[in-house]
């Protein structure tokens, strides 16, 4: 009898956890989406990402960011990859957050060409970006996760969306939180996903204000470690050198780990939007401390939040299309 009870409870627990997993996921996206139509999809993406990352170790960071900048504008629909379509829309590549900054377009082109060869007209550009972001995280030592798939590609892009919806490095924490909330992402998502700044680079222009005139008083940001600020000023002058690159996490630049949060605790966060996680709210401060103390917790939350971000307003069913070339729409009704 006791055995029956316990096995019944175990079955119930499994059912509840399956339900919970389903409830947290997206109803139309599933990891097995290409199982029959393009079984080699994940291997093709993974192979090319690894090859390009071996040539350019910054590429992993650039591909993670590409997914973020795609998902925050019209959902994860590869709108960020579209070039100008004369008279119809202006490319998001020219927005303030993306211009001279966002990278990885050629890697996605290469993957798309290989997949068009292997399984023509089947795999969306949006799914390629989502899998490339996961593979890039794993390649640099970060967590892995199953990527829900089945997104379709947009027929349009939004330059204004890209300018307005993606957080800027000098936004206040409430503004950044509002931009995440707007996408259905909460404070835990915000702090965990900011941990992507454990890899990759920033240009001088993105944090210069902190070095010279943070509060319009001609002084550096008091929440930036003075020794670090002095070092940064050496290569990021008051004017000029806008495009000079600096590691977001100089301690372990190419390694996906929780060092980013340790930097923030030491007032060595590079961007204003990094350091405000410590200084502008108790809730985010506690999360920064938790992730600095536990790499495992950071990895668990990062993976979960990446899936959540990847679920933002996908096009599914008959919406959108599967582009042949990620830079332009294939549907030729115009
Ligand atoms: C919380 C709000 C965020 C702000 C304000 C922000 C801002 C920035 C800025 C200003 C840069 C440097 C760009 C440049 O100067 O060229 C950058 C780089 C980067 N961001 Fe964020 N970011 C945020 C969140 C995220 C999220 C959610 C992710 C991904 C999950 C992400 C991933 C990255 C990566 C990997 C880089 C380095 C890219 C490379 O080296 O090519 N960021 N971010």
Short mmCIF file of C-alpha atoms and ligand atoms in Angstrom, two decimals:
data_model
loop_
_atom_site.label_atom_id
_atom_site.label_comp_id
_atom_site.label_asym_id
_atom_site.label_seq_id
_atom_site.Cartn_x
_atom_site.Cartn_y
_atom_site.Cartn_z
CA UNK A 1 0.00 0.00 0.00
CA UNK A 2 2.77 2.41 1.05
CA UNK A 3 4.54 1.49 -2.18
CA UNK A 4 1.47 2.41 -4.20
CA UNK A 5 1.17 5.72 -2.45
CA UNK A 6 4.77 6.65 -2.98
CA UNK A 7 4.83 5.56 -6.63
CA UNK A 8 1.59 7.47 -7.17
CA UNK A 9 3.16 10.55 -5.64
CA UNK A 10 6.26 10.12 -7.76
CA UNK A 11 4.12 9.93 -10.91
CA UNK A 12 2.26 13.03 -9.82
CA UNK A 13 5.52 14.85 -9.20
CA UNK A 14 6.73 13.94 -12.70
CA UNK A 15 3.43 15.07 -14.21
CA UNK A 16 3.58 18.37 -12.32
CA UNK A 17 7.16 19.01 -13.35
CA UNK A 18 6.36 18.19 -17.00
CA UNK A 19 3.42 20.54 -16.85
CA UNK A 20 5.59 23.23 -15.28
CA UNK A 21 8.21 22.76 -18.01
CA UNK A 22 5.52 23.05 -20.67
CA UNK A 23 3.99 26.10 -19.05
CA UNK A 24 7.36 27.83 -18.95
CA UNK A 25 8.01 27.07 -22.62
CA UNK A 26 6.44 28.46 -25.75
CA UNK A 27 3.43 26.56 -27.02
CA UNK A 28 4.64 26.52 -30.65
CA UNK A 29 8.40 26.24 -30.32
CA UNK A 30 9.93 22.80 -29.71
CA UNK A 31 13.56 21.64 -29.70
CA UNK A 32 12.69 18.80 -32.13
CA UNK A 33 11.21 21.11 -34.77
CA UNK A 34 13.71 20.12 -37.51
CA UNK A 35 14.09 16.49 -36.39
CA UNK A 36 12.60 15.14 -39.62
CA UNK A 37 12.94 18.07 -42.03
CA UNK A 38 16.58 18.95 -41.32
CA UNK A 39 18.13 16.56 -38.81
CA UNK A 40 21.61 17.99 -39.40
CA UNK A 41 20.54 21.55 -38.52
CA UNK A 42 22.19 21.75 -35.09
CA UNK A 43 25.39 20.08 -36.30
CA UNK A 44 25.71 22.50 -39.22
CA UNK A 45 25.19 25.56 -37.01
CA UNK A 46 27.52 24.23 -34.32
CA UNK A 47 30.26 23.37 -36.80
CA UNK A 48 30.34 26.77 -38.45
CA UNK A 49 30.09 28.68 -35.17
CA UNK A 50 33.05 26.67 -33.81
CA UNK A 51 35.07 27.27 -36.98
CA UNK A 52 34.46 31.03 -36.97
CA UNK A 53 35.04 31.29 -33.24
CA UNK A 54 38.43 29.58 -33.68
CA UNK A 55 39.36 32.29 -36.21
CA UNK A 56 37.98 35.16 -34.13
CA UNK A 57 37.50 34.55 -30.40
CA UNK A 58 35.28 37.62 -30.07
CA UNK A 59 32.72 36.09 -32.43
CA UNK A 60 31.00 34.08 -29.68
CA UNK A 61 30.16 37.29 -27.83
CA UNK A 62 28.95 38.96 -30.99
CA UNK A 63 26.57 36.10 -31.77
CA UNK A 64 25.08 36.09 -28.27
CA UNK A 65 24.42 39.82 -28.58
CA UNK A 66 22.94 39.40 -32.06
CA UNK A 67 20.19 37.19 -30.62
CA UNK A 68 19.44 39.78 -27.91
CA UNK A 69 19.20 42.63 -30.43
CA UNK A 70 17.00 40.50 -32.67
CA UNK A 71 14.58 39.45 -29.92
CA UNK A 72 14.05 42.94 -28.46
CA UNK A 73 12.72 44.31 -31.77
CA UNK A 74 9.50 42.69 -33.07
CA UNK A 75 10.43 39.45 -31.29
CA UNK A 76 13.01 36.83 -32.33
CA UNK A 77 12.27 37.02 -36.06
CA UNK A 78 15.65 37.79 -37.66
CA UNK A 79 14.50 41.35 -38.41
CA UNK A 80 17.98 42.50 -37.35
CA UNK A 81 19.53 40.66 -40.30
CA UNK A 82 17.57 42.42 -43.05
CA UNK A 83 19.43 44.92 -45.21
CA UNK A 84 17.70 48.09 -46.45
CA UNK A 85 14.64 47.37 -48.57
CA UNK A 86 14.34 50.54 -50.56
CA UNK A 87 11.11 52.36 -49.88
CA UNK A 88 9.78 49.67 -47.54
CA UNK A 89 11.94 49.70 -44.43
CA UNK A 90 15.32 50.81 -43.17
CA UNK A 91 17.69 48.22 -41.82
CA UNK A 92 18.07 47.86 -38.04
CA UNK A 93 21.80 47.55 -38.68
CA UNK A 94 21.94 51.35 -38.80
CA UNK A 95 20.32 51.97 -35.41
CA UNK A 96 22.27 53.59 -32.57
CA UNK A 97 22.84 50.33 -30.66
CA UNK A 98 23.86 48.41 -33.81
CA UNK A 99 25.80 50.80 -36.06
CA UNK A 100 29.58 50.16 -36.02
CA UNK A 101 28.92 47.73 -33.21
CA UNK A 102 26.73 44.68 -33.86
CA UNK A 103 28.61 41.85 -35.59
CA UNK A 104 28.22 38.31 -36.83
CA UNK A 105 26.06 38.88 -39.91
CA UNK A 106 28.54 37.09 -42.19
CA UNK A 107 28.65 34.04 -39.92
CA UNK A 108 24.85 33.77 -40.09
CA UNK A 109 25.08 34.12 -43.90
CA UNK A 110 27.57 31.27 -44.03
CA UNK A 111 25.35 29.03 -41.87
CA UNK A 112 22.29 29.91 -43.90
CA UNK A 113 24.05 29.06 -47.18
CA UNK A 114 25.12 25.68 -45.79
CA UNK A 115 21.58 24.94 -44.57
CA UNK A 116 19.99 26.03 -47.85
CA UNK A 117 22.28 23.53 -49.51
CA UNK A 118 21.44 20.75 -47.01
CA UNK A 119 17.71 21.41 -46.50
CA UNK A 120 16.44 24.10 -48.91
CA UNK A 121 13.73 26.46 -47.67
CA UNK A 122 13.47 24.80 -44.27
CA UNK A 123 15.44 26.46 -41.46
CA UNK A 124 14.62 30.04 -40.46
CA UNK A 125 17.28 32.69 -39.94
CA UNK A 126 15.74 33.42 -36.52
CA UNK A 127 16.32 29.83 -35.39
CA UNK A 128 19.89 29.93 -36.71
CA UNK A 129 20.58 33.00 -34.57
CA UNK A 130 19.06 31.35 -31.48
CA UNK A 131 21.14 28.17 -31.86
CA UNK A 132 24.30 30.14 -32.68
CA UNK A 133 23.85 32.12 -29.44
CA UNK A 134 23.55 28.91 -27.42
CA UNK A 135 26.55 27.31 -29.14
CA UNK A 136 28.61 30.46 -28.59
CA UNK A 137 27.82 30.36 -24.87
CA UNK A 138 28.88 26.72 -24.62
CA UNK A 139 32.05 27.29 -26.67
CA UNK A 140 33.26 29.92 -24.24
CA UNK A 141 32.61 27.71 -21.20
CA UNK A 142 29.07 28.76 -20.34
CA UNK A 143 25.95 26.68 -19.79
CA UNK A 144 24.07 24.78 -22.49
CA UNK A 145 20.33 24.47 -22.98
CA UNK A 146 17.89 22.97 -25.43
CA UNK A 147 16.79 25.68 -27.86
CA UNK A 148 13.07 25.67 -28.63
CA UNK A 149 12.74 25.96 -32.43
CA UNK A 150 10.17 26.75 -35.08
CA UNK A 151 10.49 30.53 -35.36
CA UNK A 152 9.83 32.04 -38.77
CA UNK A 153 11.42 35.11 -40.32
CA UNK A 154 9.88 38.56 -40.45
CA UNK A 155 8.88 40.37 -43.62
CA UNK A 156 9.96 43.71 -42.20
CA UNK A 157 12.41 45.44 -39.87
CA UNK A 158 12.09 48.38 -37.49
CA UNK A 159 14.83 50.97 -37.20
CA UNK A 160 12.82 52.96 -34.65
CA UNK A 161 12.16 49.81 -32.63
CA UNK A 162 15.87 49.10 -32.57
CA UNK A 163 16.62 52.66 -31.42
CA UNK A 164 13.94 52.73 -28.75
CA UNK A 165 13.52 49.23 -27.37
CA UNK A 166 17.10 48.08 -26.85
CA UNK A 167 18.53 49.44 -23.58
CA UNK A 168 21.31 52.02 -23.84
CA UNK A 169 24.41 51.89 -21.64
CA UNK A 170 23.61 55.24 -20.00
CA UNK A 171 19.96 54.40 -19.27
CA UNK A 172 18.99 54.39 -15.60
CA UNK A 173 18.16 51.07 -13.98
CA UNK A 174 14.40 51.82 -13.94
CA UNK A 175 14.53 52.54 -17.69
CA UNK A 176 16.47 49.34 -18.40
CA UNK A 177 14.07 47.35 -16.20
CA UNK A 178 11.10 48.89 -18.05
CA UNK A 179 12.61 47.89 -21.41
CA UNK A 180 12.99 44.31 -20.17
CA UNK A 181 9.50 44.32 -18.65
CA UNK A 182 8.17 45.47 -22.01
CA UNK A 183 9.45 42.18 -23.44
CA UNK A 184 8.02 40.05 -20.64
CA UNK A 185 11.38 39.77 -18.89
CA UNK A 186 11.76 40.42 -15.17
CA UNK A 187 14.52 41.62 -12.85
CA UNK A 188 16.08 38.17 -12.53
CA UNK A 189 16.24 37.93 -16.34
CA UNK A 190 17.80 41.39 -16.48
CA UNK A 191 20.57 40.64 -14.00
CA UNK A 192 21.23 37.11 -15.29
CA UNK A 193 21.30 38.13 -18.97
CA UNK A 194 23.56 41.11 -18.27
CA UNK A 195 26.06 38.41 -17.31
CA UNK A 196 26.65 37.97 -21.06
CA UNK A 197 29.03 40.89 -20.54
CA UNK A 198 31.43 38.29 -19.17
CA UNK A 199 32.63 38.02 -22.79
CA UNK A 200 33.12 40.48 -25.61
CA UNK A 201 34.07 44.09 -26.08
CA UNK A 202 32.75 47.60 -25.79
CA UNK A 203 33.85 50.69 -27.67
CA UNK A 204 35.22 53.69 -25.81
CA UNK A 205 32.24 55.77 -26.95
CA UNK A 206 29.87 53.52 -24.98
CA UNK A 207 31.35 54.38 -21.57
CA UNK A 208 33.41 57.58 -22.08
CA UNK A 209 30.99 59.73 -20.12
CA UNK A 210 31.82 57.72 -16.97
CA UNK A 211 35.50 58.65 -17.26
CA UNK A 212 35.10 62.42 -17.57
CA UNK A 213 31.66 63.81 -16.93
CA UNK A 214 29.22 61.29 -15.53
CA UNK A 215 26.79 63.67 -13.82
CA UNK A 216 27.43 66.79 -15.92
CA UNK A 217 29.80 68.06 -13.23
CA UNK A 218 33.07 67.47 -15.08
CA UNK A 219 33.95 64.56 -12.77
CA UNK A 220 34.26 60.82 -13.32
CA UNK A 221 31.57 58.41 -12.15
CA UNK A 222 32.03 57.97 -8.38
CA UNK A 223 30.83 54.36 -8.71
CA UNK A 224 33.74 53.49 -11.02
CA UNK A 225 36.93 52.27 -9.36
CA UNK A 226 39.35 55.26 -9.66
CA UNK A 227 42.34 53.08 -10.58
CA UNK A 228 40.35 51.34 -13.31
CA UNK A 229 39.02 54.71 -14.52
CA UNK A 230 42.57 56.07 -14.81
CA UNK A 231 43.62 53.01 -16.80
CA UNK A 232 40.64 53.37 -19.13
CA UNK A 233 41.34 57.09 -19.69
CA UNK A 234 44.76 56.08 -21.06
CA UNK A 235 43.16 54.57 -24.14
CA UNK A 236 39.77 56.32 -24.17
CA UNK A 237 40.52 60.04 -24.37
CA UNK A 238 38.02 62.87 -23.88
CA UNK A 239 37.59 63.09 -27.61
CA UNK A 240 38.65 60.78 -30.41
CA UNK A 241 39.22 57.04 -30.32
CA UNK A 242 35.48 56.37 -30.21
CA UNK A 243 35.86 52.92 -31.78
CA UNK A 244 38.75 51.70 -29.62
CA UNK A 245 37.81 48.37 -28.07
CA UNK A 246 37.92 47.39 -24.40
CA UNK A 247 37.09 44.01 -22.88
CA UNK A 248 33.83 44.09 -20.94
CA UNK A 249 35.44 41.64 -18.50
CA UNK A 250 39.21 42.12 -18.78
CA UNK A 251 39.94 39.52 -16.09
CA UNK A 252 38.59 36.61 -18.17
CA UNK A 253 37.76 38.22 -21.49
CA UNK A 254 37.06 35.07 -23.51
CA UNK A 255 35.67 32.92 -20.74
CA UNK A 256 31.98 32.73 -19.94
CA UNK A 257 31.94 32.76 -16.13
CA UNK A 258 30.64 34.78 -13.17
CA UNK A 259 33.69 37.06 -13.06
CA UNK A 260 31.47 39.86 -14.47
CA UNK A 261 29.57 40.01 -11.16
CA UNK A 262 32.78 39.99 -9.15
CA UNK A 263 33.97 42.95 -11.23
CA UNK A 264 30.77 44.84 -10.44
CA UNK A 265 31.23 44.22 -6.70
CA UNK A 266 34.74 45.71 -7.01
CA UNK A 267 33.33 48.77 -8.87
CA UNK A 268 35.03 47.49 -12.02
CA UNK A 269 31.92 47.18 -14.16
CA UNK A 270 32.77 48.78 -17.51
CA UNK A 271 29.38 50.11 -18.61
CA UNK A 272 27.17 52.35 -16.53
CA UNK A 273 24.38 49.79 -17.10
CA UNK A 274 26.59 47.14 -15.47
CA UNK A 275 27.45 49.09 -12.33
CA UNK A 276 23.89 50.34 -11.72
CA UNK A 277 22.91 46.73 -11.01
CA UNK A 278 24.85 47.16 -7.77
CA UNK A 279 24.14 50.77 -6.96
CA UNK A 280 20.55 51.54 -7.95
CA UNK A 281 18.41 48.78 -6.43
CA UNK A 282 18.55 46.44 -3.49
CA UNK A 283 16.96 43.60 -5.46
CA UNK A 284 19.49 43.71 -8.29
CA UNK A 285 22.34 44.13 -5.79
CA UNK A 286 21.31 40.91 -4.04
CA UNK A 287 21.25 39.08 -7.38
CA UNK A 288 24.70 40.42 -8.31
CA UNK A 289 26.03 39.14 -4.99
CA UNK A 290 24.36 35.74 -5.45
CA UNK A 291 25.81 35.25 -8.93
CA UNK A 292 29.25 36.46 -7.80
CA UNK A 293 29.09 33.83 -5.07
CA UNK A 294 27.76 30.98 -7.23
CA UNK A 295 28.73 30.28 -10.80
CA UNK A 296 26.23 27.41 -10.82
CA UNK A 297 23.33 29.68 -9.91
CA UNK A 298 24.39 32.19 -12.57
CA UNK A 299 24.57 29.44 -15.22
CA UNK A 300 21.18 28.04 -14.25
CA UNK A 301 19.49 31.44 -14.39
CA UNK A 302 21.31 32.53 -17.55
CA UNK A 303 20.21 29.42 -19.46
CA UNK A 304 16.62 29.79 -18.26
CA UNK A 305 16.51 33.48 -19.15
CA UNK A 306 18.03 32.87 -22.59
CA UNK A 307 15.19 30.43 -23.35
CA UNK A 308 12.71 33.02 -22.09
CA UNK A 309 14.29 35.74 -24.22
CA UNK A 310 14.29 33.40 -27.22
CA UNK A 311 10.53 32.95 -26.79
CA UNK A 312 9.73 36.64 -27.29
CA UNK A 313 6.93 36.96 -29.86
CA UNK A 314 8.07 34.40 -32.43
CA UNK A 315 6.36 34.20 -35.80
CA UNK A 316 4.96 30.68 -36.18
CA UNK A 317 2.58 28.72 -38.39
CA UNK A 318 1.94 30.67 -41.58
CA UNK A 319 3.18 34.02 -40.27
CA UNK A 320 6.33 35.43 -41.81
CA UNK A 321 8.40 33.17 -44.03
CA UNK A 322 11.56 31.10 -44.28
CA UNK A 323 14.04 33.42 -45.99
CA UNK A 324 16.48 32.01 -48.54
CA UNK A 325 18.97 34.73 -47.76
CA UNK A 326 18.88 36.20 -44.27
CA UNK A 327 19.54 39.71 -45.60
CA UNK A 328 16.35 40.00 -47.65
CA UNK A 329 12.80 38.79 -47.68
CA UNK A 330 12.03 36.02 -50.17
CA UNK A 331 8.29 36.62 -50.49
CA UNK A 332 7.95 38.52 -53.75
CA UNK A 333 4.51 40.06 -53.65
CA UNK A 334 6.05 43.45 -54.37
C1 LIG B 1 20.91 45.26 -19.71
C2 LIG B 1 21.00 46.09 -20.72
C3 LIG B 1 22.15 46.07 -21.67
C4 LIG B 1 22.85 47.16 -22.11
C5 LIG B 1 22.58 48.60 -21.75
C6 LIG B 1 23.88 46.67 -22.98
C7 LIG B 1 24.78 47.47 -23.65
C8 LIG B 1 25.88 47.02 -24.33
C9 LIG B 1 26.88 47.86 -24.91
C10 LIG B 1 26.88 49.39 -24.90
C11 LIG B 1 27.84 47.06 -25.45
C12 LIG B 1 29.09 47.52 -26.17
C13 LIG B 1 28.72 47.91 -27.59
C14 LIG B 1 29.80 48.69 -28.30
O1 LIG B 1 30.34 49.63 -27.72
O2 LIG B 1 30.09 48.38 -29.47
C15 LIG B 1 27.43 45.70 -25.24
C16 LIG B 1 28.13 44.59 -25.64
C17 LIG B 1 27.67 43.30 -25.48
N1 LIG B 1 26.45 42.93 -24.97
FE1 LIG B 1 25.16 44.09 -23.96
N2 LIG B 1 23.81 45.32 -23.05
C18 LIG B 1 22.76 44.89 -22.28
C19 LIG B 1 22.32 43.61 -22.13
C20 LIG B 1 22.82 42.52 -22.83
C21 LIG B 1 22.20 41.24 -22.93
C22 LIG B 1 20.82 40.90 -22.36
C23 LIG B 1 23.03 40.46 -23.67
C24 LIG B 1 22.84 39.02 -24.10
C25 LIG B 1 22.13 38.14 -23.46
C26 LIG B 1 24.18 41.25 -24.00
C27 LIG B 1 25.29 40.78 -24.66
C28 LIG B 1 26.37 41.57 -25.00
C29 LIG B 1 27.62 41.02 -25.51
C30 LIG B 1 27.98 39.56 -25.61
C31 LIG B 1 28.44 42.13 -25.83
C32 LIG B 1 29.82 42.08 -26.50
C33 LIG B 1 29.59 41.95 -28.00
C34 LIG B 1 30.85 41.88 -28.87
O3 LIG B 1 31.96 41.88 -28.37
O4 LIG B 1 30.67 41.85 -30.11
N3 LIG B 1 24.01 42.49 -23.51
N4 LIG B 1 26.23 45.70 -24.55
#
